[in-house]
mmCIF file with all atom_site columns, C-alpha atoms in Angstrom:
data_model
loop_
_atom_site.group_PDB
_atom_site.id
_atom_site.type_symbol
_atom_site.label_atom_id
_atom_site.label_alt_id
_atom_site.label_comp_id
_atom_site.label_asym_id
_atom_site.label_entity_id
_atom_site.label_seq_id
_atom_site.pdbx_PDB_ins_code
_atom_site.Cartn_x
_atom_site.Cartn_y
_atom_site.Cartn_z
_atom_site.occupancy
_atom_site.B_iso_or_equiv
_atom_site.pdbx_formal_charge
_atom_site.auth_seq_id
_atom_site.auth_comp_id
_atom_site.auth_asym_id
_atom_site.auth_atom_id
_atom_site.pdbx_PDB_model_num
ATOM 1   C CA . UNK A 1 1   ? 110.436 144.107 68.734 1.00 0.00 ? 707 UNK A CA 1
ATOM 2   C CA . UNK A 1 2   ? 110.730 141.185 66.387 1.00 0.00 ? 708 UNK A CA 1
ATOM 3   C CA . UNK A 1 3   ? 111.317 137.495 67.162 1.00 0.00 ? 709 UNK A CA 1
ATOM 4   C CA . UNK A 1 4   ? 114.785 136.662 67.109 1.00 0.00 ? 710 UNK A CA 1
ATOM 5   C CA . UNK A 1 5   ? 116.194 133.761 64.945 1.00 0.00 ? 711 UNK A CA 1
ATOM 6   C CA . UNK A 1 6   ? 119.413 133.627 66.875 1.00 0.00 ? 712 UNK A CA 1
ATOM 7   C CA . UNK A 1 7   ? 119.999 130.024 68.136 1.00 0.00 ? 713 UNK A CA 1
ATOM 8   C CA . UNK A 1 8   ? 121.719 129.641 71.630 1.00 0.00 ? 714 UNK A CA 1
ATOM 9   C CA . UNK A 1 9   ? 124.349 126.940 71.510 1.00 0.00 ? 715 UNK A CA 1
ATOM 10  C CA . UNK A 1 10  ? 126.447 125.520 74.216 1.00 0.00 ? 716 UNK A CA 1
ATOM 11  C CA . UNK A 1 11  ? 128.753 122.361 74.648 1.00 0.00 ? 717 UNK A CA 1
ATOM 12  C CA . UNK A 1 12  ? 125.981 120.056 74.354 1.00 0.00 ? 718 UNK A CA 1
ATOM 13  C CA . UNK A 1 13  ? 124.481 121.134 71.189 1.00 0.00 ? 719 UNK A CA 1
ATOM 14  C CA . UNK A 1 14  ? 127.379 122.626 69.312 1.00 0.00 ? 720 UNK A CA 1
ATOM 15  C CA . UNK A 1 15  ? 128.148 119.742 67.179 1.00 0.00 ? 721 UNK A CA 1
ATOM 16  C CA . UNK A 1 16  ? 124.442 119.147 66.047 1.00 0.00 ? 722 UNK A CA 1
ATOM 17  C CA . UNK A 1 17  ? 123.501 123.005 65.582 1.00 0.00 ? 723 UNK A CA 1
ATOM 18  C CA . UNK A 1 18  ? 126.983 124.179 64.228 1.00 0.00 ? 724 UNK A CA 1
ATOM 19  C CA . UNK A 1 19  ? 129.294 121.399 62.856 1.00 0.00 ? 725 UNK A CA 1
ATOM 20  C CA . UNK A 1 20  ? 126.501 119.421 61.447 1.00 0.00 ? 726 UNK A CA 1
ATOM 21  C CA . UNK A 1 21  ? 124.466 122.265 60.083 1.00 0.00 ? 727 UNK A CA 1
ATOM 22  C CA . UNK A 1 22  ? 123.572 122.023 56.344 1.00 0.00 ? 728 UNK A CA 1
ATOM 23  C CA . UNK A 1 23  ? 124.230 125.772 55.854 1.00 0.00 ? 729 UNK A CA 1
ATOM 24  C CA . UNK A 1 24  ? 127.026 128.152 56.863 1.00 0.00 ? 730 UNK A CA 1
ATOM 25  C CA . UNK A 1 25  ? 126.889 129.160 60.543 1.00 0.00 ? 731 UNK A CA 1
ATOM 26  C CA . UNK A 1 26  ? 128.041 132.442 62.304 1.00 0.00 ? 732 UNK A CA 1
ATOM 27  C CA . UNK A 1 27  ? 128.871 131.817 65.963 1.00 0.00 ? 733 UNK A CA 1
ATOM 28  C CA . UNK A 1 28  ? 129.101 134.822 68.221 1.00 0.00 ? 734 UNK A CA 1
ATOM 29  C CA . UNK A 1 29  ? 131.457 133.942 71.097 1.00 0.00 ? 735 UNK A CA 1
ATOM 30  C CA . UNK A 1 30  ? 130.329 136.325 73.920 1.00 0.00 ? 736 UNK A CA 1
ATOM 31  C CA . UNK A 1 31  ? 129.719 136.795 77.665 1.00 0.00 ? 737 UNK A CA 1
ATOM 32  C CA . UNK A 1 32  ? 127.217 138.892 79.894 1.00 0.00 ? 738 UNK A CA 1
ATOM 33  C CA . UNK A 1 33  ? 130.137 140.919 81.474 1.00 0.00 ? 739 UNK A CA 1
ATOM 34  C CA . UNK A 1 34  ? 131.686 142.069 78.215 1.00 0.00 ? 740 UNK A CA 1
ATOM 35  C CA . UNK A 1 35  ? 130.812 145.557 77.111 1.00 0.00 ? 741 UNK A CA 1
ATOM 36  C CA . UNK A 1 36  ? 131.782 145.038 73.423 1.00 0.00 ? 742 UNK A CA 1
ATOM 37  C CA . UNK A 1 37  ? 129.996 141.898 73.321 1.00 0.00 ? 743 UNK A CA 1
ATOM 38  C CA . UNK A 1 38  ? 126.625 143.818 74.374 1.00 0.00 ? 744 UNK A CA 1
ATOM 39  C CA . UNK A 1 39  ? 127.175 146.351 71.750 1.00 0.00 ? 745 UNK A CA 1
ATOM 40  C CA . UNK A 1 40  ? 127.574 143.553 68.946 1.00 0.00 ? 746 UNK A CA 1
ATOM 41  C CA . UNK A 1 41  ? 124.279 142.065 70.323 1.00 0.00 ? 747 UNK A CA 1
ATOM 42  C CA . UNK A 1 42  ? 121.890 143.977 68.161 1.00 0.00 ? 748 UNK A CA 1
ATOM 43  C CA . UNK A 1 43  ? 123.957 143.487 65.045 1.00 0.00 ? 749 UNK A CA 1
ATOM 44  C CA . UNK A 1 44  ? 123.939 139.835 65.418 1.00 0.00 ? 750 UNK A CA 1
ATOM 45  C CA . UNK A 1 45  ? 120.345 139.810 66.032 1.00 0.00 ? 751 UNK A CA 1
ATOM 46  C CA . UNK A 1 46  ? 119.712 141.991 62.726 1.00 0.00 ? 752 UNK A CA 1
ATOM 47  C CA . UNK A 1 47  ? 121.867 139.640 60.790 1.00 0.00 ? 753 UNK A CA 1
ATOM 48  C CA . UNK A 1 48  ? 119.886 136.401 62.084 1.00 0.00 ? 754 UNK A CA 1
ATOM 49  C CA . UNK A 1 49  ? 116.639 138.401 60.894 1.00 0.00 ? 755 UNK A CA 1
ATOM 50  C CA . UNK A 1 50  ? 117.876 139.619 57.483 1.00 0.00 ? 756 UNK A CA 1
ATOM 51  C CA . UNK A 1 51  ? 119.922 136.807 56.279 1.00 0.00 ? 757 UNK A CA 1
ATOM 52  C CA . UNK A 1 52  ? 118.372 133.472 55.517 1.00 0.00 ? 758 UNK A CA 1
ATOM 53  C CA . UNK A 1 53  ? 121.468 131.719 53.847 1.00 0.00 ? 759 UNK A CA 1
ATOM 54  C CA . UNK A 1 54  ? 123.458 131.544 57.236 1.00 0.00 ? 760 UNK A CA 1
ATOM 55  C CA . UNK A 1 55  ? 122.435 130.028 60.574 1.00 0.00 ? 761 UNK A CA 1
ATOM 56  C CA . UNK A 1 56  ? 123.443 132.740 63.351 1.00 0.00 ? 762 UNK A CA 1
ATOM 57  C CA . UNK A 1 57  ? 124.185 131.275 66.767 1.00 0.00 ? 763 UNK A CA 1
ATOM 58  C CA . UNK A 1 58  ? 125.299 132.717 70.062 1.00 0.00 ? 764 UNK A CA 1
ATOM 59  C CA . UNK A 1 59  ? 127.592 131.006 72.680 1.00 0.00 ? 765 UNK A CA 1
ATOM 60  C CA . UNK A 1 60  ? 128.055 132.177 76.106 1.00 0.00 ? 766 UNK A CA 1
ATOM 61  C CA . UNK A 1 61  ? 131.918 131.593 76.794 1.00 0.00 ? 767 UNK A CA 1
ATOM 62  C CA . UNK A 1 62  ? 131.007 131.406 80.462 1.00 0.00 ? 768 UNK A CA 1
ATOM 63  C CA . UNK A 1 63  ? 128.494 128.512 80.093 1.00 0.00 ? 769 UNK A CA 1
ATOM 64  C CA . UNK A 1 64  ? 130.310 126.684 77.172 1.00 0.00 ? 770 UNK A CA 1
ATOM 65  C CA . UNK A 1 65  ? 133.869 126.885 78.416 1.00 0.00 ? 771 UNK A CA 1
ATOM 66  C CA . UNK A 1 66  ? 134.831 123.400 76.547 1.00 0.00 ? 772 UNK A CA 1
ATOM 67  C CA . UNK A 1 67  ? 133.827 124.667 73.231 1.00 0.00 ? 773 UNK A CA 1
ATOM 68  C CA . UNK A 1 68  ? 135.359 128.189 73.772 1.00 0.00 ? 774 UNK A CA 1
ATOM 69  C CA . UNK A 1 69  ? 138.685 126.339 74.481 1.00 0.00 ? 775 UNK A CA 1
ATOM 70  C CA . UNK A 1 70  ? 138.436 123.941 71.579 1.00 0.00 ? 776 UNK A CA 1
ATOM 71  C CA . UNK A 1 71  ? 138.361 127.135 69.495 1.00 0.00 ? 777 UNK A CA 1
ATOM 72  C CA . UNK A 1 72  ? 141.149 128.991 71.177 1.00 0.00 ? 778 UNK A CA 1
ATOM 73  C CA . UNK A 1 73  ? 138.733 131.800 71.761 1.00 0.00 ? 779 UNK A CA 1
ATOM 74  C CA . UNK A 1 74  ? 140.873 134.021 73.940 1.00 0.00 ? 780 UNK A CA 1
ATOM 75  C CA . UNK A 1 75  ? 139.241 137.498 73.447 1.00 0.00 ? 781 UNK A CA 1
ATOM 76  C CA . UNK A 1 76  ? 135.697 138.296 73.206 1.00 0.00 ? 782 UNK A CA 1
ATOM 77  C CA . UNK A 1 77  ? 133.590 138.939 71.283 1.00 0.00 ? 783 UNK A CA 1
ATOM 78  C CA . UNK A 1 78  ? 134.776 136.518 68.532 1.00 0.00 ? 784 UNK A CA 1
ATOM 79  C CA . UNK A 1 79  ? 132.703 135.613 65.590 1.00 0.00 ? 785 UNK A CA 1
ATOM 80  C CA . UNK A 1 80  ? 133.507 132.392 64.004 1.00 0.00 ? 786 UNK A CA 1
ATOM 81  C CA . UNK A 1 81  ? 132.095 131.309 60.411 1.00 0.00 ? 787 UNK A CA 1
ATOM 82  C CA . UNK A 1 82  ? 131.816 127.647 59.940 1.00 0.00 ? 788 UNK A CA 1
ATOM 83  C CA . UNK A 1 83  ? 130.980 125.773 56.488 1.00 0.00 ? 789 UNK A CA 1
ATOM 84  C CA . UNK A 1 84  ? 130.678 122.167 56.508 1.00 0.00 ? 790 UNK A CA 1
ATOM 85  C CA . UNK A 1 85  ? 132.109 121.839 59.975 1.00 0.00 ? 791 UNK A CA 1
ATOM 86  C CA . UNK A 1 86  ? 135.195 123.691 59.399 1.00 0.00 ? 792 UNK A CA 1
ATOM 87  C CA . UNK A 1 87  ? 136.312 127.205 60.274 1.00 0.00 ? 793 UNK A CA 1
ATOM 88  C CA . UNK A 1 88  ? 136.254 129.386 57.162 1.00 0.00 ? 794 UNK A CA 1
ATOM 89  C CA . UNK A 1 89  ? 136.605 132.805 58.892 1.00 0.00 ? 795 UNK A CA 1
ATOM 90  C CA . UNK A 1 90  ? 137.187 134.353 62.235 1.00 0.00 ? 796 UNK A CA 1
ATOM 91  C CA . UNK A 1 91  ? 137.069 137.980 63.410 1.00 0.00 ? 797 UNK A CA 1
ATOM 92  C CA . UNK A 1 92  ? 138.215 139.045 67.010 1.00 0.00 ? 798 UNK A CA 1
ATOM 93  C CA . UNK A 1 93  ? 136.755 142.157 68.482 1.00 0.00 ? 799 UNK A CA 1
ATOM 94  C CA . UNK A 1 94  ? 133.891 144.443 67.493 1.00 0.00 ? 800 UNK A CA 1
ATOM 95  C CA . UNK A 1 95  ? 133.171 144.896 63.863 1.00 0.00 ? 801 UNK A CA 1
ATOM 96  C CA . UNK A 1 96  ? 130.425 146.471 61.960 1.00 0.00 ? 802 UNK A CA 1
ATOM 97  C CA . UNK A 1 97  ? 127.573 144.925 60.189 1.00 0.00 ? 803 UNK A CA 1
ATOM 98  C CA . UNK A 1 98  ? 128.823 145.685 56.819 1.00 0.00 ? 804 UNK A CA 1
ATOM 99  C CA . UNK A 1 99  ? 132.006 143.712 57.583 1.00 0.00 ? 805 UNK A CA 1
ATOM 100 C CA . UNK A 1 100 ? 130.150 140.535 58.779 1.00 0.00 ? 806 UNK A CA 1
ATOM 101 C CA . UNK A 1 101 ? 127.801 140.837 55.514 1.00 0.00 ? 807 UNK A CA 1
ATOM 102 C CA . UNK A 1 102 ? 130.917 141.095 53.395 1.00 0.00 ? 808 UNK A CA 1
ATOM 103 C CA . UNK A 1 103 ? 132.172 137.513 54.960 1.00 0.00 ? 809 UNK A CA 1
ATOM 104 C CA . UNK A 1 104 ? 128.662 136.217 54.596 1.00 0.00 ? 810 UNK A CA 1
ATOM 105 C CA . UNK A 1 105 ? 128.551 137.097 50.825 1.00 0.00 ? 811 UNK A CA 1
ATOM 106 C CA . UNK A 1 106 ? 131.750 134.842 50.281 1.00 0.00 ? 812 UNK A CA 1
ATOM 107 C CA . UNK A 1 107 ? 130.344 131.721 51.949 1.00 0.00 ? 813 UNK A CA 1
#
């Protein structure tokens, strides 16, 4: 097993890790009880280890309710891409790795 480069964010560190990041950020909004979120997990891990141009983060919606509500996350998994503190793309539901790579290429 390889070391994960995924950064776990929450209400306290979201601004510093995501909004103030010098590089684009992928944030996976997820929860322990969510089946599709668990299936997406390995894809997020792979992206974090394969892509150096984007910071990869996970936010547990049960532990960071304020941030999840701020970004109107109603369904999970939701993956939001941020650049310079702004949302540049948002995907709701389970998507394939190729789909996320396509978005990352455009950042």
